[in-house]
Short mmCIF file of C-alpha atoms in Angstrom, two decimals:
data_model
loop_
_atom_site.label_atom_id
_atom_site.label_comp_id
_atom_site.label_asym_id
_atom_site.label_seq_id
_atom_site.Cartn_x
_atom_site.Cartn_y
_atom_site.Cartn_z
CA UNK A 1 0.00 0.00 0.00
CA UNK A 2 1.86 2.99 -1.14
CA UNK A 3 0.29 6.93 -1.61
CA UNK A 4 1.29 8.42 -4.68
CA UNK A 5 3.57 5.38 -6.32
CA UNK A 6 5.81 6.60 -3.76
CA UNK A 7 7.85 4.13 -1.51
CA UNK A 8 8.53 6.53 1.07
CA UNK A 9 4.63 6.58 2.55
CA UNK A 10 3.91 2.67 2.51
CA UNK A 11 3.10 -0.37 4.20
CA UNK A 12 4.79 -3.63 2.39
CA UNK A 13 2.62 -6.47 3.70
CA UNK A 14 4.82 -9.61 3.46
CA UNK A 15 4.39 -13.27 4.00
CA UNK A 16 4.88 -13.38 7.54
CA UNK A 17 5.25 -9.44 8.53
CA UNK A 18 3.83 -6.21 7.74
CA UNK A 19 6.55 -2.98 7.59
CA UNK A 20 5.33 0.30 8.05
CA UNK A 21 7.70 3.24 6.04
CA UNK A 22 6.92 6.51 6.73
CA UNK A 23 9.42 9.38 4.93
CA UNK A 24 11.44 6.81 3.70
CA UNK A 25 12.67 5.26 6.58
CA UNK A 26 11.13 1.73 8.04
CA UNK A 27 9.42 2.53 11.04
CA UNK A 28 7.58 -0.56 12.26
CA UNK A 29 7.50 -3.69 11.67
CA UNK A 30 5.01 -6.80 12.65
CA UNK A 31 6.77 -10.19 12.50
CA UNK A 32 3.91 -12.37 12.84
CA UNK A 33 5.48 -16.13 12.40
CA UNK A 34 6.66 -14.96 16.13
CA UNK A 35 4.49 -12.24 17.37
CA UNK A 36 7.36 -9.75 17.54
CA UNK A 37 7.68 -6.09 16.91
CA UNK A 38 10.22 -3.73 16.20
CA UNK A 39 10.11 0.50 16.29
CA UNK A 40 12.62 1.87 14.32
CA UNK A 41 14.04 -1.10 13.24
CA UNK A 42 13.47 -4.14 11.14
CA UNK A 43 15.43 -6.68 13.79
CA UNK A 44 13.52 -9.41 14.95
CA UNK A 45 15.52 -9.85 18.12
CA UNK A 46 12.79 -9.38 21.18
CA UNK A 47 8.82 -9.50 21.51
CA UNK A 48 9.23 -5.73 21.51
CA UNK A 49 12.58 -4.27 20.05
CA UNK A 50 12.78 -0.85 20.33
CA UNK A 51 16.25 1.33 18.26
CA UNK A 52 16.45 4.74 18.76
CA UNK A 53 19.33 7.08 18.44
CA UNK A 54 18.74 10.57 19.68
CA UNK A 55 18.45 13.61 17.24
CA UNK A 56 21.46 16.39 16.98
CA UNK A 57 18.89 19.27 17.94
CA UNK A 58 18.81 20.32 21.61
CA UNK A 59 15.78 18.52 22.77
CA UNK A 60 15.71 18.54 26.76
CA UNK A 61 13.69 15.11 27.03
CA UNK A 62 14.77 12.24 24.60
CA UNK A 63 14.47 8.85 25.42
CA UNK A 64 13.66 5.73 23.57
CA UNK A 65 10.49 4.42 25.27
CA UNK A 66 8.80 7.14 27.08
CA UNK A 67 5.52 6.37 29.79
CA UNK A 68 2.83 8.84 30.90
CA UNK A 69 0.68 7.50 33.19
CA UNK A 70 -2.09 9.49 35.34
CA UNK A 71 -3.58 6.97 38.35
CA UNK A 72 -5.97 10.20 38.98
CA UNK A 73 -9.24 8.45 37.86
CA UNK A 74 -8.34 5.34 39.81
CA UNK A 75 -10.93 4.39 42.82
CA UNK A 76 -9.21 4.37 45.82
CA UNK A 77 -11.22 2.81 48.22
CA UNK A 78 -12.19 -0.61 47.08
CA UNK A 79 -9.34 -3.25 47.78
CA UNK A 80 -5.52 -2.54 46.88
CA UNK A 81 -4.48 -0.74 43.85
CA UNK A 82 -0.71 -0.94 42.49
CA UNK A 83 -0.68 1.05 39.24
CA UNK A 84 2.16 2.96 38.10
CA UNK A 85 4.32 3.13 34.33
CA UNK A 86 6.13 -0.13 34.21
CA UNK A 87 6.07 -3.51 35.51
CA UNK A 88 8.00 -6.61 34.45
CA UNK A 89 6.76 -9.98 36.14
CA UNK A 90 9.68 -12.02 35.52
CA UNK A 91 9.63 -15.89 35.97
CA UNK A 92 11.64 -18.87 36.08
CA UNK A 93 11.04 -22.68 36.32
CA UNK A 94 14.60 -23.24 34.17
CA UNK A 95 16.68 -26.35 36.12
CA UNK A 96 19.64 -28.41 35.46
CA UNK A 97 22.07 -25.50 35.93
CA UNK A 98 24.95 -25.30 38.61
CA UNK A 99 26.81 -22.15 40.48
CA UNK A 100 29.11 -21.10 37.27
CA UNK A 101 26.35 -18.23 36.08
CA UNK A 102 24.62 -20.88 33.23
CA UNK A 103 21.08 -19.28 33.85
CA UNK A 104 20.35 -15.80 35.22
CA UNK A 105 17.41 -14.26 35.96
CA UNK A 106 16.96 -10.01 35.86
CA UNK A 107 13.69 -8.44 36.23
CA UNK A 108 15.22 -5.11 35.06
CA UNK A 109 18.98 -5.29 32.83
CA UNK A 110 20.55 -1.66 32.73
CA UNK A 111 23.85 -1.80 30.77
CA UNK A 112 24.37 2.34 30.59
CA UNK A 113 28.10 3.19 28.74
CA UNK A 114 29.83 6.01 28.11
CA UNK A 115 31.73 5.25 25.00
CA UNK A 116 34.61 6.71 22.48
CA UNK A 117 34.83 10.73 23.44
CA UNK A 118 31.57 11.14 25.33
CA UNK A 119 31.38 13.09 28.56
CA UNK A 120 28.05 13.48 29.81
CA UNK A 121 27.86 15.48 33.11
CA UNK A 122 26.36 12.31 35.07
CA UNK A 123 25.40 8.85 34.32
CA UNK A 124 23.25 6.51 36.06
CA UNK A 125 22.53 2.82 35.18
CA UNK A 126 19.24 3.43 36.95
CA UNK A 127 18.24 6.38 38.49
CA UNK A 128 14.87 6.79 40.51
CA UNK A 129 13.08 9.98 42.16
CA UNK A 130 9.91 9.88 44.64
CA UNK A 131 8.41 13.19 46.17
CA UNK A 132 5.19 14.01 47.94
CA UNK A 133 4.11 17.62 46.19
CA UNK A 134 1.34 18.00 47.81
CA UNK A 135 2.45 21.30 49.62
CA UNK A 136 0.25 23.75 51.23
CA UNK A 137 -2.42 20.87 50.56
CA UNK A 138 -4.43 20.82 53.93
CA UNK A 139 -6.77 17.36 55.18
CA UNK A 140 -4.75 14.80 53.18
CA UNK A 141 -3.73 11.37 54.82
CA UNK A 142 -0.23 10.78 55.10
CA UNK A 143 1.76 8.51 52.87
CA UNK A 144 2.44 5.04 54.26
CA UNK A 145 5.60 4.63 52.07
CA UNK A 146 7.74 6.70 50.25
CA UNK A 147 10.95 5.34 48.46
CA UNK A 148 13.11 6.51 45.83
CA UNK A 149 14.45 2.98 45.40
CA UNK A 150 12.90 -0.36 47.42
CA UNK A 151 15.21 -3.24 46.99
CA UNK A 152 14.55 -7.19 48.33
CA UNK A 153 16.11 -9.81 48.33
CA UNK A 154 14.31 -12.36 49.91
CA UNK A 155 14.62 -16.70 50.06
CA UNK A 156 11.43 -18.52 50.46
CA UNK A 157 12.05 -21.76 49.91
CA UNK A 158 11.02 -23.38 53.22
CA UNK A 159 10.32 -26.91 51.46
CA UNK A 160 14.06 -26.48 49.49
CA UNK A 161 16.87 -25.76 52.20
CA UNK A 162 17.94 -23.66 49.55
CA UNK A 163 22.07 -22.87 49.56
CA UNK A 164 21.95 -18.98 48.17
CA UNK A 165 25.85 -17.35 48.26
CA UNK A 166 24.94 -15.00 48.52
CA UNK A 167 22.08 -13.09 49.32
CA UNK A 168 21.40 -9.27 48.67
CA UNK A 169 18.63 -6.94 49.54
CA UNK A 170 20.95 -4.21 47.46
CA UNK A 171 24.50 -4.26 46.66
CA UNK A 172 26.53 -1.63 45.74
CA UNK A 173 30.67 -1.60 43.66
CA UNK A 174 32.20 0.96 42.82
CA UNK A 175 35.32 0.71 41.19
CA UNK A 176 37.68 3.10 39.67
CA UNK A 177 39.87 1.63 36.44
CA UNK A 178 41.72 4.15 35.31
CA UNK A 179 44.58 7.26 36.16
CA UNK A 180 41.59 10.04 37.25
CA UNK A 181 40.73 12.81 40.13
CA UNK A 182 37.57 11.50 42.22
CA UNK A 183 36.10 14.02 44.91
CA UNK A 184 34.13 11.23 46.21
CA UNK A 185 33.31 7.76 45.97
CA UNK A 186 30.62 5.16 47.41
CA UNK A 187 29.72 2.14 46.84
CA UNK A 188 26.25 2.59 48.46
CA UNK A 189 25.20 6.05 49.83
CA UNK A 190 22.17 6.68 51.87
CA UNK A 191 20.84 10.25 53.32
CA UNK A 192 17.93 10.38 55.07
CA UNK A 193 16.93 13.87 56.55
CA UNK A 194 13.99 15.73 58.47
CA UNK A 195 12.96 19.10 58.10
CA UNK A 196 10.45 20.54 60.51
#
């Protein structure tokens, strides 16, 4: 389906995919033998595959998968609600393996690089932000929890006698590879403070 015998506006339905081209350039494409899609690429490599490399003008918010989600019209009364941009349920019932890494399990991977020339003024594999804005907001309930990051690590195999080495709730390296000036340097760094 092309507009104006053009290729650059078209969608080129194939036996087993569909790819949508939009200004010349393949935006989409449906690989149905598998169920997979990719944005901004034609790799079949995930059930979602998303490439995106970020445009030269000065744009102050560019990522590659962006989530806006609004809870507002949620009701809040009737049994527990946990809503929010992303989840991952990640499961595993793999076996057979032994203690030399042959299976892992992640519910999140972050591999974040800095690489050739770059110098970015601060990188973060993951970086997460809570705050309670409801200032100068009067009758409100408090907030039973408030985290900028929640990590556990937990063993519940009471049937198993599992053998875990070892076990985490977070752990934190930091490790310097190179001739450099650090002003400072942590591992794991935690600030908690009370105003008022």
């Amino acid at each position: 389906i092309r507009r104006n015998q053009t290729s650059d506006e078209q969608i080129k339905i194939a036996d087993d995919s569909m790819t949508f081209t939009s200004a010349g350039n393949d935006v989409m494409k449906i690989h149905g033998s598998n169920q997979h899609v990719s944005i901004g690429s034609t790799s079949d490599l995930a059930p979602l595959f998303v490439h995106h490399d970020a445009p030269n003008a000065n744009t102050d918010v560019d990522f590659a998968v962006r989530i806006d989600h609004d809870s507002t019209g949620s009701d809040a009364t009737t049994g527990d609600r946990e809503q929010g941009g992303l989840y991952v349920d990640a499961d595993s019932s793999t076996s057979g393996g032994n203690q030399s890494n042959e299976h892992r399990l992640y519910g999140v991977w972050s591999d974040t690089r800095v690489n050739s020339s770059g110098d970015p003024d601060a990188v973060y594999a993951v970086y997460g932000y809570a705050e309670d804005q409801r200032s100068g907001t009067s009758g409100m309930t408090g907030i039973t929890s408030l985290a900028g990051g929640w990590f556990i690590g937990a063993s519940d195999g009471t049937n198993s006698a599992p053998v875990i080495s070892p076990l985490y709730g977070l752990y934190g390296s930091a490790s310097i590879q190179d001739t450099g000036t650090v002003s400072n340097s942590h591992s794991v760094r935690g600030v908690t403070a009370v105003s008022g």
